[in-house]
Amino acid sequence: MALTNDEWRMRTYEVYMRVTKLPDSVPLSPPSISGSLIALTIDHTLLKPDATTAQIDSLCDEALNETQVAIEDGAKEIDMVINIGALKSGDYELVHNDIAAVVEAAGGHPVKVIIETVFLTYEEKIAASFISAEAGASFVKTCTGFSGGSASIEDVALMKKTVQYKGHVQVKASAGIRSLKTCLEMLEAGADRIGT
């Protein structure tokens, strides 16, 4: 959907108002917890936190091609980091278009949008989750863990409340999850998948 920044701001504000009025304990239908289920919710991601500016520019220029190549080479899912600068500056149209382009390039394969919750305000977490869902993402993901943050129960619950209207959009809690106790807490908060 092609919306202007003003239209995105209005829609994001409407979602913010809806999400903040929901009770903190949203009924989620959590799965029964078993060892085999937990194993199915965990995946590992290798990201490169020491990338140079030239490497980042190259990746941005080639992101869509790289997505297609990754799929052709057998990737089953694509992870991308949201354009944090555009999000924080309120350029929701750019954020949406970036995500939608990767979703389209992924050709039906799931796209996980990492929103880097550590950098975002409460309102920006709602905006990032909502725009990701509207752009066709399959998952919203808390963070990479490379910026000093980790997944929090509160962020997972907020993200779930924000995207649950879509039905199929899932939440991945990632970074800092190192125990069964924390894993179970994240699942109970609304996470559908766990990243370590």
PDB file of C-alpha atoms in Angstrom:
ATOM      1  CA  MET A   1       0.000   0.000   0.000  1.00  0.00           C
ATOM      2  CA  ALA A   2       1.404   3.356  -0.996  1.00  0.00           C
ATOM      3  CA  LEU A   3       0.897   5.808   1.851  1.00  0.00           C
ATOM      4  CA  THR A   4       2.469   9.180   2.469  1.00  0.00           C
ATOM      5  CA  ASN A   5       4.393   9.899   5.663  1.00  0.00           C
ATOM      6  CA  ASP A   6       1.389  11.831   7.005  1.00  0.00           C
ATOM      7  CA  GLU A   7      -0.880   8.849   6.320  1.00  0.00           C
ATOM      8  CA  TRP A   8       1.630   6.495   7.978  1.00  0.00           C
ATOM      9  CA  ARG A   9       1.814   8.784  11.022  1.00  0.00           C
ATOM     10  CA  MET A  10      -1.981   8.792  11.303  1.00  0.00           C
ATOM     11  CA  ARG A  11      -2.271   5.009  10.948  1.00  0.00           C
ATOM     12  CA  THR A  12       0.604   4.456  13.398  1.00  0.00           C
ATOM     13  CA  TYR A  13      -1.081   6.777  15.887  1.00  0.00           C
ATOM     14  CA  GLU A  14      -4.333   4.796  15.531  1.00  0.00           C
ATOM     15  CA  VAL A  15      -2.458   1.547  16.189  1.00  0.00           C
ATOM     16  CA  TYR A  16      -0.672   3.140  19.154  1.00  0.00           C
ATOM     17  CA  MET A  17      -4.039   4.136  20.630  1.00  0.00           C
ATOM     18  CA  ARG A  18      -5.418   0.614  20.108  1.00  0.00           C
ATOM     19  CA  VAL A  19      -2.364  -1.147  21.535  1.00  0.00           C
ATOM     20  CA  THR A  20      -2.092   1.066  24.605  1.00  0.00           C
ATOM     21  CA  LYS A  21      -5.753   0.395  25.444  1.00  0.00           C
ATOM     22  CA  LEU A  22      -5.328  -3.386  25.345  1.00  0.00           C
ATOM     23  CA  PRO A  23      -4.858  -5.094  28.698  1.00  0.00           C
ATOM     24  CA  ASP A  24      -1.308  -6.040  29.606  1.00  0.00           C
ATOM     25  CA  SER A  25      -2.277  -9.688  29.672  1.00  0.00           C
ATOM     26  CA  VAL A  26      -3.492 -10.260  26.124  1.00  0.00           C
ATOM     27  CA  PRO A  27      -4.889 -13.789  25.714  1.00  0.00           C
ATOM     28  CA  LEU A  28      -2.340 -15.453  23.464  1.00  0.00           C
ATOM     29  CA  SER A  29      -3.084 -19.177  23.375  1.00  0.00           C
ATOM     30  CA  PRO A  30       0.465 -20.183  24.324  1.00  0.00           C
ATOM     31  CA  PRO A  31       1.598 -23.573  23.064  1.00  0.00           C
ATOM     32  CA  SER A  32       2.076 -26.430  25.467  1.00  0.00           C
ATOM     33  CA  ILE A  33       5.689 -26.303  26.523  1.00  0.00           C
ATOM     34  CA  SER A  34       7.733 -29.384  25.763  1.00  0.00           C
ATOM     35  CA  GLY A  35      11.354 -30.001  24.918  1.00  0.00           C
ATOM     36  CA  SER A  36      10.612 -30.699  21.277  1.00  0.00           C
ATOM     37  CA  LEU A  37       8.477 -27.562  20.941  1.00  0.00           C
ATOM     38  CA  ILE A  38      11.180 -25.387  22.479  1.00  0.00           C
ATOM     39  CA  ALA A  39      13.731 -26.865  20.071  1.00  0.00           C
ATOM     40  CA  LEU A  40      11.508 -25.879  17.136  1.00  0.00           C
ATOM     41  CA  THR A  41      11.263 -22.260  18.316  1.00  0.00           C
ATOM     42  CA  ILE A  42      15.013 -21.606  18.487  1.00  0.00           C
ATOM     43  CA  ASP A  43      17.165 -20.564  15.573  1.00  0.00           C
ATOM     44  CA  HIS A  44      20.584 -19.014  15.340  1.00  0.00           C
ATOM     45  CA  THR A  45      21.598 -16.036  13.241  1.00  0.00           C
ATOM     46  CA  LEU A  46      25.088 -15.038  12.245  1.00  0.00           C
ATOM     47  CA  LEU A  47      25.339 -11.283  11.706  1.00  0.00           C
ATOM     48  CA  LYS A  48      28.436  -9.165  11.184  1.00  0.00           C
ATOM     49  CA  PRO A  49      28.630  -6.340  13.733  1.00  0.00           C
ATOM     50  CA  ASP A  50      32.034  -5.144  12.522  1.00  0.00           C
ATOM     51  CA  ALA A  51      30.967  -4.355   8.955  1.00  0.00           C
ATOM     52  CA  THR A  52      32.663  -1.316   7.434  1.00  0.00           C
ATOM     53  CA  THR A  53      30.783   1.616   5.915  1.00  0.00           C
ATOM     54  CA  ALA A  54      31.783   0.425   2.441  1.00  0.00           C
ATOM     55  CA  GLN A  55      30.423  -3.049   3.192  1.00  0.00           C
ATOM     56  CA  ILE A  56      27.174  -1.590   4.500  1.00  0.00           C
ATOM     57  CA  ASP A  57      26.781   0.640   1.431  1.00  0.00           C
ATOM     58  CA  SER A  58      27.447  -2.332  -0.809  1.00  0.00           C
ATOM     59  CA  LEU A  59      24.910  -4.448   1.064  1.00  0.00           C
ATOM     60  CA  CYS A  60      22.286  -1.701   0.831  1.00  0.00           C
ATOM     61  CA  ASP A  61      22.856  -1.335  -2.906  1.00  0.00           C
ATOM     62  CA  GLU A  62      22.617  -5.065  -3.412  1.00  0.00           C
ATOM     63  CA  ALA A  63      20.032  -5.957  -0.739  1.00  0.00           C
ATOM     64  CA  LEU A  64      17.281  -6.986  -3.095  1.00  0.00           C
ATOM     65  CA  ASN A  65      19.619  -8.919  -5.370  1.00  0.00           C
ATOM     66  CA  GLU A  66      21.230 -10.549  -2.333  1.00  0.00           C
ATOM     67  CA  THR A  67      17.807 -11.563  -1.045  1.00  0.00           C
ATOM     68  CA  GLN A  68      17.008 -13.252  -4.336  1.00  0.00           C
ATOM     69  CA  VAL A  69      20.432 -14.913  -4.477  1.00  0.00           C
ATOM     70  CA  ALA A  70      20.078 -16.135  -0.891  1.00  0.00           C
ATOM     71  CA  ILE A  71      16.722 -17.708  -1.746  1.00  0.00           C
ATOM     72  CA  GLU A  72      18.157 -19.275  -4.916  1.00  0.00           C
ATOM     73  CA  ASP A  73      21.043 -20.638  -2.837  1.00  0.00           C
ATOM     74  CA  GLY A  74      18.631 -22.336  -0.467  1.00  0.00           C
ATOM     75  CA  ALA A  75      17.836 -19.808   2.255  1.00  0.00           C
ATOM     76  CA  LYS A  76      14.460 -20.565   3.783  1.00  0.00           C
ATOM     77  CA  GLU A  77      14.086 -17.219   5.581  1.00  0.00           C
ATOM     78  CA  ILE A  78      15.512 -13.716   5.309  1.00  0.00           C
ATOM     79  CA  ASP A  79      16.485 -11.468   8.231  1.00  0.00           C
ATOM     80  CA  MET A  80      16.761  -7.723   7.744  1.00  0.00           C
ATOM     81  CA  VAL A  81      17.364  -4.818  10.106  1.00  0.00           C
ATOM     82  CA  ILE A  82      14.822  -2.015   9.922  1.00  0.00           C
ATOM     83  CA  ASN A  83      16.093   1.373   8.744  1.00  0.00           C
ATOM     84  CA  ILE A  84      16.403   2.821  12.247  1.00  0.00           C
ATOM     85  CA  GLY A  85      17.388   6.302  11.085  1.00  0.00           C
ATOM     86  CA  ALA A  86      14.336   6.573   8.840  1.00  0.00           C
ATOM     87  CA  LEU A  87      12.071   5.222  11.581  1.00  0.00           C
ATOM     88  CA  LYS A  88      13.400   7.620  14.211  1.00  0.00           C
ATOM     89  CA  SER A  89      13.091  10.570  11.812  1.00  0.00           C
ATOM     90  CA  GLY A  90       9.468   9.652  11.058  1.00  0.00           C
ATOM     91  CA  ASP A  91      10.039   8.634   7.448  1.00  0.00           C
ATOM     92  CA  TYR A  92       7.574   5.756   7.724  1.00  0.00           C
ATOM     93  CA  GLU A  93       7.029   5.645   3.977  1.00  0.00           C
ATOM     94  CA  LEU A  94      10.727   4.818   3.430  1.00  0.00           C
ATOM     95  CA  VAL A  95      10.661   2.243   6.244  1.00  0.00           C
ATOM     96  CA  HIS A  96       7.604   0.560   4.736  1.00  0.00           C
ATOM     97  CA  ASN A  97       8.979   0.616   1.193  1.00  0.00           C
ATOM     98  CA  ASP A  98      12.338  -0.868   2.289  1.00  0.00           C
ATOM     99  CA  ILE A  99      10.638  -3.764   4.064  1.00  0.00           C
ATOM    100  CA  ALA A 100       8.096  -4.324   1.288  1.00  0.00           C
ATOM    101  CA  ALA A 101      10.881  -4.479  -1.310  1.00  0.00           C
ATOM    102  CA  VAL A 102      12.729  -7.187   0.639  1.00  0.00           C
ATOM    103  CA  VAL A 103       9.475  -9.099   1.202  1.00  0.00           C
ATOM    104  CA  GLU A 104       8.804  -8.985  -2.537  1.00  0.00           C
ATOM    105  CA  ALA A 105      12.377 -10.055  -3.367  1.00  0.00           C
ATOM    106  CA  ALA A 106      12.042 -12.978  -0.945  1.00  0.00           C
ATOM    107  CA  GLY A 107       9.361 -14.413  -3.215  1.00  0.00           C
ATOM    108  CA  GLY A 108       7.066 -15.762  -0.518  1.00  0.00           C
ATOM    109  CA  HIS A 109       9.789 -16.873   1.879  1.00  0.00           C
ATOM    110  CA  PRO A 110       9.438 -15.539   5.441  1.00  0.00           C
ATOM    111  CA  VAL A 111      11.106 -12.197   6.181  1.00  0.00           C
ATOM    112  CA  LYS A 112      12.060 -11.324   9.760  1.00  0.00           C
ATOM    113  CA  VAL A 113      12.404  -7.610  10.450  1.00  0.00           C
ATOM    114  CA  ILE A 114      14.788  -6.846  13.305  1.00  0.00           C
ATOM    115  CA  ILE A 115      13.572  -3.625  14.897  1.00  0.00           C
ATOM    116  CA  GLU A 116      16.471  -3.133  17.381  1.00  0.00           C
ATOM    117  CA  THR A 117      14.263  -2.392  20.390  1.00  0.00           C
ATOM    118  CA  VAL A 118      17.245  -1.102  22.389  1.00  0.00           C
ATOM    119  CA  PHE A 119      17.254   2.074  20.273  1.00  0.00           C
ATOM    120  CA  LEU A 120      13.512   2.695  20.165  1.00  0.00           C
ATOM    121  CA  THR A 121      10.961   4.462  22.315  1.00  0.00           C
ATOM    122  CA  TYR A 122       7.716   2.756  23.260  1.00  0.00           C
ATOM    123  CA  GLU A 123       5.904   4.543  20.434  1.00  0.00           C
ATOM    124  CA  GLU A 124       8.640   3.684  17.915  1.00  0.00           C
ATOM    125  CA  LYS A 125       8.440  -0.007  18.868  1.00  0.00           C
ATOM    126  CA  ILE A 126       4.731   0.078  18.048  1.00  0.00           C
ATOM    127  CA  ALA A 127       5.377   1.950  14.781  1.00  0.00           C
ATOM    128  CA  ALA A 128       8.173  -0.439  13.759  1.00  0.00           C
ATOM    129  CA  SER A 129       6.081  -3.528  14.493  1.00  0.00           C
ATOM    130  CA  PHE A 130       2.996  -2.146  12.762  1.00  0.00           C
ATOM    131  CA  ILE A 131       4.825  -0.961   9.640  1.00  0.00           C
ATOM    132  CA  SER A 132       6.671  -4.296   9.405  1.00  0.00           C
ATOM    133  CA  ALA A 133       3.371  -6.175   9.548  1.00  0.00           C
ATOM    134  CA  GLU A 134       1.785  -3.881   6.960  1.00  0.00           C
ATOM    135  CA  ALA A 135       4.779  -4.325   4.644  1.00  0.00           C
ATOM    136  CA  GLY A 136       4.306  -8.097   4.636  1.00  0.00           C
ATOM    137  CA  ALA A 137       6.910  -9.263   7.147  1.00  0.00           C
ATOM    138  CA  SER A 138       6.365 -12.714   8.618  1.00  0.00           C
ATOM    139  CA  PHE A 139       8.143 -11.849  11.864  1.00  0.00           C
ATOM    140  CA  VAL A 140       9.117  -8.849  13.917  1.00  0.00           C
ATOM    141  CA  LYS A 141      12.283  -9.559  15.861  1.00  0.00           C
ATOM    142  CA  THR A 142      13.507  -7.738  18.969  1.00  0.00           C
ATOM    143  CA  CYS A 143      17.193  -7.155  18.286  1.00  0.00           C
ATOM    144  CA  THR A 144      20.507  -8.451  17.017  1.00  0.00           C
ATOM    145  CA  GLY A 145      22.157  -8.252  20.425  1.00  0.00           C
ATOM    146  CA  PHE A 146      25.185  -6.458  19.014  1.00  0.00           C
ATOM    147  CA  SER A 147      24.162  -3.072  20.373  1.00  0.00           C
ATOM    148  CA  GLY A 148      24.255  -3.949  24.045  1.00  0.00           C
ATOM    149  CA  GLY A 149      20.588  -4.809  24.339  1.00  0.00           C
ATOM    150  CA  SER A 150      18.657  -7.993  24.663  1.00  0.00           C
ATOM    151  CA  ALA A 151      15.079  -9.121  24.350  1.00  0.00           C
ATOM    152  CA  SER A 152      12.756  -8.087  27.158  1.00  0.00           C
ATOM    153  CA  ILE A 153       9.458  -9.590  28.204  1.00  0.00           C
ATOM    154  CA  GLU A 154       7.849  -6.146  27.956  1.00  0.00           C
ATOM    155  CA  ASP A 155       9.048  -5.606  24.380  1.00  0.00           C
ATOM    156  CA  VAL A 156       7.910  -9.052  23.268  1.00  0.00           C
ATOM    157  CA  ALA A 157       4.455  -8.492  24.788  1.00  0.00           C
ATOM    158  CA  LEU A 158       4.177  -5.031  23.174  1.00  0.00           C
ATOM    159  CA  MET A 159       5.250  -6.331  19.773  1.00  0.00           C
ATOM    160  CA  LYS A 160       2.748  -9.209  20.023  1.00  0.00           C
ATOM    161  CA  LYS A 161      -0.067  -6.842  20.982  1.00  0.00           C
ATOM    162  CA  THR A 162       0.809  -4.648  18.019  1.00  0.00           C
ATOM    163  CA  VAL A 163       0.926  -7.344  15.313  1.00  0.00           C
ATOM    164  CA  GLN A 164      -1.707  -9.782  16.540  1.00  0.00           C
ATOM    165  CA  TYR A 165      -4.364  -8.128  14.366  1.00  0.00           C
ATOM    166  CA  LYS A 166      -2.609  -9.625  11.331  1.00  0.00           C
ATOM    167  CA  GLY A 167      -2.937 -13.172  12.630  1.00  0.00           C
ATOM    168  CA  HIS A 168       0.010 -14.609  10.712  1.00  0.00           C
ATOM    169  CA  VAL A 169       2.731 -12.174  11.826  1.00  0.00           C
ATOM    170  CA  GLN A 170       4.911 -13.705  14.516  1.00  0.00           C
ATOM    171  CA  VAL A 171       7.323 -12.349  17.110  1.00  0.00           C
ATOM    172  CA  LYS A 172      10.887 -13.522  17.557  1.00  0.00           C
ATOM    173  CA  ALA A 173      12.603 -12.776  20.858  1.00  0.00           C
ATOM    174  CA  SER A 174      16.315 -12.618  20.212  1.00  0.00           C
ATOM    175  CA  ALA A 175      19.480 -11.745  22.123  1.00  0.00           C
ATOM    176  CA  GLY A 176      20.320 -12.487  25.724  1.00  0.00           C
ATOM    177  CA  ILE A 177      18.136 -15.575  26.029  1.00  0.00           C
ATOM    178  CA  ARG A 178      20.477 -18.031  27.680  1.00  0.00           C
ATOM    179  CA  SER A 179      18.306 -20.126  30.001  1.00  0.00           C
ATOM    180  CA  LEU A 180      15.217 -22.302  29.864  1.00  0.00           C
ATOM    181  CA  LYS A 181      13.552 -19.961  32.363  1.00  0.00           C
ATOM    182  CA  THR A 182      14.078 -16.916  30.128  1.00  0.00           C
ATOM    183  CA  CYS A 183      13.003 -18.892  27.070  1.00  0.00           C
ATOM    184  CA  LEU A 184       9.744 -19.899  28.751  1.00  0.00           C
ATOM    185  CA  GLU A 185       9.126 -16.324  29.910  1.00  0.00           C
ATOM    186  CA  MET A 186       9.537 -15.066  26.340  1.00  0.00           C
ATOM    187  CA  LEU A 187       7.162 -17.718  24.985  1.00  0.00           C
ATOM    188  CA  GLU A 188       4.607 -16.830  27.651  1.00  0.00           C
ATOM    189  CA  ALA A 189       4.963 -13.118  26.762  1.00  0.00           C
ATOM    190  CA  GLY A 190       4.025 -13.902  23.155  1.00  0.00           C
ATOM    191  CA  ALA A 191       7.213 -14.950  21.356  1.00  0.00           C
ATOM    192  CA  ASP A 192       6.693 -17.512  18.615  1.00  0.00           C
ATOM    193  CA  ARG A 193      10.399 -18.126  18.101  1.00  0.00           C
ATOM    194  CA  ILE A 194      13.519 -17.714  20.194  1.00  0.00           C
ATOM    195  CA  GLY A 195      16.967 -16.576  19.077  1.00  0.00           C
ATOM    196  CA  THR A 196      19.960 -16.965  21.354  1.00  0.00           C
TER     197      THR A 196
END
